[in-house]
Coordinates of C-alpha atoms in Angstrom, one line a residue:
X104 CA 20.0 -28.0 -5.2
X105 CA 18.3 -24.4 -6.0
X106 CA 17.2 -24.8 -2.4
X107 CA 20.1 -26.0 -0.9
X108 CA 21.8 -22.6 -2.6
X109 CA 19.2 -20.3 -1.1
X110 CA 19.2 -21.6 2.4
X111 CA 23.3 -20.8 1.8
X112 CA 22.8 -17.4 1.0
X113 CA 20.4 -16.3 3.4
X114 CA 22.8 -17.7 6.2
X115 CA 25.9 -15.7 4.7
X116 CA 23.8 -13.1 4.2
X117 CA 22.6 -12.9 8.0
X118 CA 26.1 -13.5 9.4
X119 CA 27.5 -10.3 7.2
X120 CA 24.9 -8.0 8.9
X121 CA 26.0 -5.8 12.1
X122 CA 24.1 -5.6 14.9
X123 CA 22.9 -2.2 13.8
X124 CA 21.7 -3.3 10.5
X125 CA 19.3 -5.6 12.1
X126 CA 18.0 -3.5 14.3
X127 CA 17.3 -1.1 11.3
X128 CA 15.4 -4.0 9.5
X129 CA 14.2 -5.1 12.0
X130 CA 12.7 -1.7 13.1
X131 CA 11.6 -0.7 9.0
X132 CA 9.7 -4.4 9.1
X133 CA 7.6 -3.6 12.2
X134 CA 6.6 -0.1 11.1
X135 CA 5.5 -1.0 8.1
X136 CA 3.4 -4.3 10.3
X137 CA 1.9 -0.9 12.0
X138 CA 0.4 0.2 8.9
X139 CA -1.2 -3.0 8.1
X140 CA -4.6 -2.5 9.5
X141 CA -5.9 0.6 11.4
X142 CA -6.5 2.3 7.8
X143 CA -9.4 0.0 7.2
X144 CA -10.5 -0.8 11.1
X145 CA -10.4 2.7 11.9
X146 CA -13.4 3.5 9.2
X147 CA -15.9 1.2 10.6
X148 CA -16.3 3.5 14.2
X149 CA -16.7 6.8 12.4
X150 CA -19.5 5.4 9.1
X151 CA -22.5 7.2 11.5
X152 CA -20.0 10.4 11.9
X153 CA -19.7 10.0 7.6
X154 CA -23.1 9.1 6.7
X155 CA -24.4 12.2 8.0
X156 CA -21.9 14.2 7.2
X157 CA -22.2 13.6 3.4
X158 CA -25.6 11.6 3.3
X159 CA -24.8 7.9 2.7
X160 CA -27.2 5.2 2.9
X161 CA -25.7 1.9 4.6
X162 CA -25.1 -0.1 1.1
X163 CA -22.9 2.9 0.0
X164 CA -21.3 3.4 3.2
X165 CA -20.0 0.1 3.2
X166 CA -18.4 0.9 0.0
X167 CA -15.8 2.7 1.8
X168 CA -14.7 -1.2 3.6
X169 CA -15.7 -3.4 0.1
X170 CA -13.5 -1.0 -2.3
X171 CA -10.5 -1.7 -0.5
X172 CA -11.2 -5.5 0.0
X173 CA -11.6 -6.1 -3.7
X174 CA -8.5 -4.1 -4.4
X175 CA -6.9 -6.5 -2.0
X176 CA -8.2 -9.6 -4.2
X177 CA -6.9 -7.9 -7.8
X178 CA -3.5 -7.0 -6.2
X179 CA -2.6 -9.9 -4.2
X180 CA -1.9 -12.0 -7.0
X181 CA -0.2 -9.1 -8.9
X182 CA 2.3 -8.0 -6.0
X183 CA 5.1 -10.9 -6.6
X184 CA 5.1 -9.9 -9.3
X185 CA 5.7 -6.4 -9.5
X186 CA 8.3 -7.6 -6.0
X187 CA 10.4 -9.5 -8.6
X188 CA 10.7 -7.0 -11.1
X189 CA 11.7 -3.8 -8.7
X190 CA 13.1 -6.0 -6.0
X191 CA 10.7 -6.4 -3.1
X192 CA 12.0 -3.9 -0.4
X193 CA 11.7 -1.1 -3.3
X194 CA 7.6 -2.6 -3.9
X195 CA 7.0 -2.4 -0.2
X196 CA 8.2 1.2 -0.4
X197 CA 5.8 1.6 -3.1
X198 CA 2.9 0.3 -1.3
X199 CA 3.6 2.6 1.7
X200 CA 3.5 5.8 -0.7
X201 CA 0.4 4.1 -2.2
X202 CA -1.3 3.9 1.3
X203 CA -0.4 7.3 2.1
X204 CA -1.8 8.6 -1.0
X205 CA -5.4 6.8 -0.2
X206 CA -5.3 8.1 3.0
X207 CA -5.0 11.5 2.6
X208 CA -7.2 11.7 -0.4
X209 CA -9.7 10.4 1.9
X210 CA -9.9 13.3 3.9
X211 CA -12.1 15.3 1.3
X212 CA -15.4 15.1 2.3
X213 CA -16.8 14.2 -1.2
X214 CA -18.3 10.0 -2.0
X215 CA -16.2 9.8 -5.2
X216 CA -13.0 10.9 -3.1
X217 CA -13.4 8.3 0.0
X218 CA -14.1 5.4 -2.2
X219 CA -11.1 6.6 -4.9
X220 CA -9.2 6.5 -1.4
X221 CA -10.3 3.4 -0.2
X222 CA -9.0 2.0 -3.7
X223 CA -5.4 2.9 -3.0
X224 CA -5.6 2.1 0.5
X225 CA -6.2 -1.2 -0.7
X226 CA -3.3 -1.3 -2.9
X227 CA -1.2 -0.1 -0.7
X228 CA -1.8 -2.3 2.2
X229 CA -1.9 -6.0 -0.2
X230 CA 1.4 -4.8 -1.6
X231 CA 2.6 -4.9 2.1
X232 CA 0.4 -7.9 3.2
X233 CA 1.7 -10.4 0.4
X234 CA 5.4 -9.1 0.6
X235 CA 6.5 -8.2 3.9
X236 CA 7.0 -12.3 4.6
X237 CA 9.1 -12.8 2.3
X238 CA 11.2 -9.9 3.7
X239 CA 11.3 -11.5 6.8
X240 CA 12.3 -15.0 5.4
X241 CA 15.3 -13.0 3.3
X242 CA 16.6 -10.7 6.3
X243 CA 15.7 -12.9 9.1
X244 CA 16.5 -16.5 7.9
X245 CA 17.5 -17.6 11.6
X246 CA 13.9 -16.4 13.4
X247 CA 11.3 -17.0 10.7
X248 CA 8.8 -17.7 12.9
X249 CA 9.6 -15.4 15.5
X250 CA 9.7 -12.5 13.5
X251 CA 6.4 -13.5 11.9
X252 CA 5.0 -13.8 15.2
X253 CA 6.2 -10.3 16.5
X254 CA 4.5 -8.4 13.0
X255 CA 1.5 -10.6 13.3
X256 CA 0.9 -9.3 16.4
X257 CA 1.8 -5.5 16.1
X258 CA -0.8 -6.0 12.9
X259 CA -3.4 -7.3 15.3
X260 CA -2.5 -4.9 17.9
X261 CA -2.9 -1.9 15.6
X262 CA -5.9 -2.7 14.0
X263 CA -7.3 -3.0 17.5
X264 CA -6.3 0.5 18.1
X265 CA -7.5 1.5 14.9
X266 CA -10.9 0.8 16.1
X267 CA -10.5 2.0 19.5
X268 CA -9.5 5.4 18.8
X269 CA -10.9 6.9 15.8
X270 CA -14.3 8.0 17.5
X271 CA -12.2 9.8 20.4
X272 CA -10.0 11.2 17.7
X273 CA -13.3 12.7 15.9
X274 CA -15.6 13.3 18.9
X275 CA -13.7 14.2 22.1
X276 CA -10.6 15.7 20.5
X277 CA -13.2 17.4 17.9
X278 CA -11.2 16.4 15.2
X279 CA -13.9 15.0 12.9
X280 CA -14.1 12.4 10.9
X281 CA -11.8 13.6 8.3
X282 CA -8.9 14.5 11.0
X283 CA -9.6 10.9 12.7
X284 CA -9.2 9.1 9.2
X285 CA -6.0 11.6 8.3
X286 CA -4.3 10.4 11.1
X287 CA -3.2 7.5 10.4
X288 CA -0.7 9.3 7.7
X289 CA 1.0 9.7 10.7
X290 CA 2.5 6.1 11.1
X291 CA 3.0 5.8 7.3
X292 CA 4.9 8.5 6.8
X293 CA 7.0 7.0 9.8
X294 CA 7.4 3.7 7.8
X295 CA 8.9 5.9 4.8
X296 CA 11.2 7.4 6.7
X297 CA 12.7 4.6 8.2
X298 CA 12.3 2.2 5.4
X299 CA 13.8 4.7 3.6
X300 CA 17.0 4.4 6.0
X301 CA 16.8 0.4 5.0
X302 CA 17.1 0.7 1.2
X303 CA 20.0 3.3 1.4
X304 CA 22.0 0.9 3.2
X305 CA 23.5 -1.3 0.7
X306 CA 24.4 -4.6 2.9
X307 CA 20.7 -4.5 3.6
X308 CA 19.1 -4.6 0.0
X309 CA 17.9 -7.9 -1.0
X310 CA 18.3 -8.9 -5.1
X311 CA 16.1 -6.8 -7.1
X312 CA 15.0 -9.8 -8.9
X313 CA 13.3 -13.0 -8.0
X314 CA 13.9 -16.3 -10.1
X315 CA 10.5 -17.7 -10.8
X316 CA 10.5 -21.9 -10.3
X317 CA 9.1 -23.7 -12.4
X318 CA 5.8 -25.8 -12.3
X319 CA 5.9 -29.3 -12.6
X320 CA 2.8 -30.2 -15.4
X321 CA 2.7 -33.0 -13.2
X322 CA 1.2 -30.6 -10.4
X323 CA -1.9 -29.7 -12.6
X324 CA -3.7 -26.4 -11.9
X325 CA -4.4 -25.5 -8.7
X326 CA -8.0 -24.0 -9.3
X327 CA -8.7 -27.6 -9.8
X328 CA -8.3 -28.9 -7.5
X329 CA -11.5 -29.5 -4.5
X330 CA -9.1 -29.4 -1.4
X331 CA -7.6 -25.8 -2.6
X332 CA -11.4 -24.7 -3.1
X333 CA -12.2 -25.9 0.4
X334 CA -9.2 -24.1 1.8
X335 CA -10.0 -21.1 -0.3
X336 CA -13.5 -21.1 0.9
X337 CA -12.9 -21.5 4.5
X338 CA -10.4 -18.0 4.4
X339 CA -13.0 -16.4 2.4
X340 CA -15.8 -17.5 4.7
X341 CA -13.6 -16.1 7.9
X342 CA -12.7 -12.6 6.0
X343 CA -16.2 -11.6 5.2
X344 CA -17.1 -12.4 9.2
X345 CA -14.1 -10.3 10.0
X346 CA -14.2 -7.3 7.9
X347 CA -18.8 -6.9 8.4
X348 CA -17.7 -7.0 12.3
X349 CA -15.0 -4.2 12.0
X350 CA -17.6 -2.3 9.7
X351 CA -20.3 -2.5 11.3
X352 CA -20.6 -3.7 14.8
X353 CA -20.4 -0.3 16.2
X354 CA -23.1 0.7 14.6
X355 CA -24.9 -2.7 15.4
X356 CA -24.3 -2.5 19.4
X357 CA -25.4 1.2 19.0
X358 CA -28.6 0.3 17.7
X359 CA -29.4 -3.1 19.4
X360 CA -28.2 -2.1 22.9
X361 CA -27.9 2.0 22.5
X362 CA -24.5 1.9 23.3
X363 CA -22.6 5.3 22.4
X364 CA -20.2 4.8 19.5
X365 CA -17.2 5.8 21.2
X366 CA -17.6 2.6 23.8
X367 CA -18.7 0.5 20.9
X368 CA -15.4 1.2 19.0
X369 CA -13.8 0.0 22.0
X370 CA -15.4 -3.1 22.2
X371 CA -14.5 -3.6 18.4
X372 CA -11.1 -2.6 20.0
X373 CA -11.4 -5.7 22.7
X374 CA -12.9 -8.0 20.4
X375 CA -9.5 -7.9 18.6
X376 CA -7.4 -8.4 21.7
X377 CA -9.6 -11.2 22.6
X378 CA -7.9 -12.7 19.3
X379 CA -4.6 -12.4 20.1
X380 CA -4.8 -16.1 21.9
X381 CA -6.2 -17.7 19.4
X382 CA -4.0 -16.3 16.9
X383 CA -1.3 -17.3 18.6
X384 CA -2.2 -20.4 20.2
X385 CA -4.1 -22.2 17.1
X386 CA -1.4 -22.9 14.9
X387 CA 1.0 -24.2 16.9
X388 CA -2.2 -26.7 18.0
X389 CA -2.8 -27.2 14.3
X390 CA 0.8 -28.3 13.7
X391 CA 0.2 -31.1 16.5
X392 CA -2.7 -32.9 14.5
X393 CA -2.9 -34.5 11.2
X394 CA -6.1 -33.1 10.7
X395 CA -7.4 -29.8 12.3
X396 CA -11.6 -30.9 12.0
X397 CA -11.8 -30.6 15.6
X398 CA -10.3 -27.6 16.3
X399 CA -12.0 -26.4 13.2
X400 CA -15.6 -27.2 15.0
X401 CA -14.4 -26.0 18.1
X402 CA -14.1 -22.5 16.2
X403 CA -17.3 -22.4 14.9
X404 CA -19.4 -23.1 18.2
X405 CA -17.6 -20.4 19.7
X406 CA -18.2 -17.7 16.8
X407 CA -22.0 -18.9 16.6
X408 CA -22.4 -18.8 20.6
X409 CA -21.2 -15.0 20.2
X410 CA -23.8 -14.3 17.5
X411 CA -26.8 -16.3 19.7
X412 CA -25.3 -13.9 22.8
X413 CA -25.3 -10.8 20.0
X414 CA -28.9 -10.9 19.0
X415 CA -30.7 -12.3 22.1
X416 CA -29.1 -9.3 24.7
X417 CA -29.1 -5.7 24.8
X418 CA -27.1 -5.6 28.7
X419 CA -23.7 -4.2 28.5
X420 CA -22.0 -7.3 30.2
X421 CA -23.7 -9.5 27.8
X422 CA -23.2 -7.8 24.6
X423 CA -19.0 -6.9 26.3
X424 CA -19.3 -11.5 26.2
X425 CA -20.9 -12.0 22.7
X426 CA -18.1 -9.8 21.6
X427 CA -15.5 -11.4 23.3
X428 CA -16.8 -15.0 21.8
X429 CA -16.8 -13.6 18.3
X430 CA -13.0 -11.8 19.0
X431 CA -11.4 -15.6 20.2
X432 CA -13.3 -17.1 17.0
X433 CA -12.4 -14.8 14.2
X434 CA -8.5 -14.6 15.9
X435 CA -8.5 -18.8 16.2
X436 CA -10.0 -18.7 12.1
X437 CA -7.5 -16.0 10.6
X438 CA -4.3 -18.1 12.0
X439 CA -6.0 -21.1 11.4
X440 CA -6.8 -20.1 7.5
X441 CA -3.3 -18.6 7.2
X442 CA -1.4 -21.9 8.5
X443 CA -3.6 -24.2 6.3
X444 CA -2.0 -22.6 3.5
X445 CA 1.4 -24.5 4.3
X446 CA -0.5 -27.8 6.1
X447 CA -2.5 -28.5 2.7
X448 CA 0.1 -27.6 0.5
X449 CA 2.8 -30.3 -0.7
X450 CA 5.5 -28.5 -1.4
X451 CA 6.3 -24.8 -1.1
X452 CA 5.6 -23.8 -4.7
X453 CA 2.1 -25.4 -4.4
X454 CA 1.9 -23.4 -1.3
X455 CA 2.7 -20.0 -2.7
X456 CA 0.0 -21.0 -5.6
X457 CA -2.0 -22.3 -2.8
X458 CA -1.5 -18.6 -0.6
X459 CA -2.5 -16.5 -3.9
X460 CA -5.7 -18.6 -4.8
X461 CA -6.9 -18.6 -1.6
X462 CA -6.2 -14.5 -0.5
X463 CA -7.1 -13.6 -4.3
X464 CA -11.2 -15.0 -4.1
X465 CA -11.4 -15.0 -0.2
X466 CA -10.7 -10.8 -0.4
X467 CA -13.1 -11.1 -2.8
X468 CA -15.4 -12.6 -1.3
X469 CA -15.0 -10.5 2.0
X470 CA -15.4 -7.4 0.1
X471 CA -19.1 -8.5 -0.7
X472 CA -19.5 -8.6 3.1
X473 CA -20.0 -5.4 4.4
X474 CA -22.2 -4.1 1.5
X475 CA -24.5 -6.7 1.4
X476 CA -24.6 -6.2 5.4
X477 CA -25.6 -2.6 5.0
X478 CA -27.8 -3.3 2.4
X479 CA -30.2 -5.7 4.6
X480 CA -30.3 -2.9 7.0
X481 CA -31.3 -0.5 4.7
X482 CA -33.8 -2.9 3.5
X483 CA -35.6 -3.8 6.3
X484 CA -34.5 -0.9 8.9
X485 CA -33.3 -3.6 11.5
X486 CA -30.0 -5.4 12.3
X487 CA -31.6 -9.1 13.1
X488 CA -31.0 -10.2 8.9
X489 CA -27.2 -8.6 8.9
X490 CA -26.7 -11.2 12.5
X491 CA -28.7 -14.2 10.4
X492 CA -26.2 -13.2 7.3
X493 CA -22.8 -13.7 9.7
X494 CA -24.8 -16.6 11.4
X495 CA -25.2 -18.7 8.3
X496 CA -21.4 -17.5 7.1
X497 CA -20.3 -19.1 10.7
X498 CA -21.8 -22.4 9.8
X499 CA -20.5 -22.1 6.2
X500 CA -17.3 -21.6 7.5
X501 CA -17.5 -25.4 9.4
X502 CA -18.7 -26.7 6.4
X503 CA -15.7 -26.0 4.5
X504 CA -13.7 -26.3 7.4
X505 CA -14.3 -29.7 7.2
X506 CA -13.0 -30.9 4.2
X507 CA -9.6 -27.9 4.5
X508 CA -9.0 -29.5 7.7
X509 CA -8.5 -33.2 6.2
X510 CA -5.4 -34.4 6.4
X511 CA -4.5 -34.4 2.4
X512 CA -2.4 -32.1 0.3
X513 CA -2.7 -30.3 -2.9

């Protein structure tokens, strides 16, 4: 019935909306998509521009990526609920000001100030992450999947650009690091403005509470549960490949092949393009099969054939291919992770329990990642241990794979 009453609402609710007001939302939702990435990917490019500049070893450096990844686990779970107390448009706005706030107070060229920064980056951006869908499902009731499509993509497409253009912005517009970082203020202060214009229009203001179902005891706890775990383990298994690539693969291809860091934040840049197919393509191929195992293995041959390519070549070409491999794998695990989290999940409560679980320890886990990747280079001055680390995370990642991709619920 509750349900029944929702899906009402949301209908009247689109049908009362003018032209103009959707546009408006539709216009706040992708700015603030925009800001959902290229204040973390853009870091990753410029760590040899910040390690000399203030005298960071690797581990430490990598700090600057972890911080904000283990915000993103302790906020994730704590953003609904701070959406249903201020209403969620008003908690985006929050997270926007929060994001602004870490950015700019990582322009000081001081350790203590770039990780504090990195912290409220984080904050900022899982505020956005774990509430902009539900946005989307309140203003955009109709085109669900559509919409998500269109931010999921301008997310993917920015933290491309992110990575692509922060070395260029330091080095050939002689910005430095600090300008390069700063800049991406820029965007976010766009998003306030015209999220801004959304919550002063009245018609387009969603509840400011959120009524809180119930769970059924019958349900028992999620953390209990060894499909959940799997499920969990798989997204945590495909973030920490992600976010060690977009740290430090442009310092990798600059040592292994003695590629200049501008070109090898490009190719961080292509390698997620190369994922827009896969993300796009793989769950609409995992909604076709009752269980995704093959496509699951399919995903890990590709991302290990990158790594083999990776550490046995030092040719342009070669390394541009292993690059390209590892983009279509991480975009094909990403979507893949994100859609298991309605597949496995037996009803939409136990999917929203499933969702916070899974981003909670997976961010978590990810944020160990690119620490312990700078650590082992630190350690033993070469980049061969960091490529075993991501290979055995690749064939972790089947593993678990496996048993997420069984057709069962939670």
């Amino acid at each position: 019935m509750q349900n029944k009453q929702t899906g009402e609402r949301l209908r009247q609710r689109g049908q009362h909306l003018s032209t103009a007001q959707l546009v408006l939302l539709f216009a706040g939702i992708i700015m603030l998509a925009v800001n959902l990435r290229p204040a973390l990917t853009g870091v990753g490019p410029l760590i040899p521009l910040i390690r000399e500049d203030i005298s960071l070893t690797r581990g430490t450096a990598g700090l600057i990526t972890t911080l904000s990844l283990l915000t993103f686990a302790a906020v994730s779970p704590m953003a609904p609920k701070i959406g249903s107390k201020i209403g969620h448009q008003r908690a985006l706005m929050v997270g926007v000001l929060v994001l602004i706030a870490g950015i700019v107070m990582r322009y000081v060229p001081e350790a203590v100030f770039l990780f504090a920064g990195s912290l409220l980056v984080g904050a900022g951006i899982a505020m956005l992450n774990v509430l902009l869908p539900g946005v989307i499902k309140e203003s955009f009731p109709h085109n669900v999947g559509v919409m998500t499509s269109i931010y999921t993509t301008t997310m993917v497409l920015m933290a491309a650009v992110g990575s692509g253009v922060s070395v260029p912005l330091a080095s050939s517009a002689g910005l430095g690091w600090q300008w390069s970082l700063l800049f991406w203020v820029v965007p976010a202060a766009a998003a306030v403005l015209c999220w801004g214009m959304v919550l002063k229009n009245r018609q387009l203001q969603m509840p400011g509470r959120v009524r809180v179902v119930e769970r059924s005891n019958s349900e028992g706890s999620i953390w209990k549960s060894p499909l959940a775990w799997q499920v969990t383990l798989f997204m945590g298994l495909q973030s920490i490949g992600f976010y060690v690539t977009i740290t430090w693969l442009p310092d990798i291809l600059n040592n292994l092949g003695n590629m200049p860091l501008a070109a090898a934040g490009w190719l961080v840049a292509l390698m997620q393009i190369a994922s827009l197919p896969a993300t796009f393509l793989t769950p609409i191929l995992a909604g076709r099969f009752r269980n995704q195992q093959g496509i699951i293995a399919v995903i890990g041959v590709i991302a290990v054939l990158g790594l083999v390519l990776l550490m046995t070549n030092t040719s342009p070409f070669m390394l541009t291919i292993a690059v390209l491999f590892i983009g279509l794998a991480q975009g094909g695990s990403i979507s893949l992770a994100l859609a298991l989290l309605s597949i496995r999940a037996s009803t939409p409560q136990r999917a929203a329990d499933l969702s916070g679980m899974a981003q909670s320890v997976g961010y978590f886990m990810a944020a160990l990642g690119p620490i312990l990747v700078g650590a082992s280079f630190d350690a033993w001055e070469t980049w061969m241990p960091a490529l075993l680390i991501l290979m055995v995370v690749s064939v972790l990642q089947i593993g678990a794979g496996m048993g997420a991709g069984r057709n069962k619920e939670v």
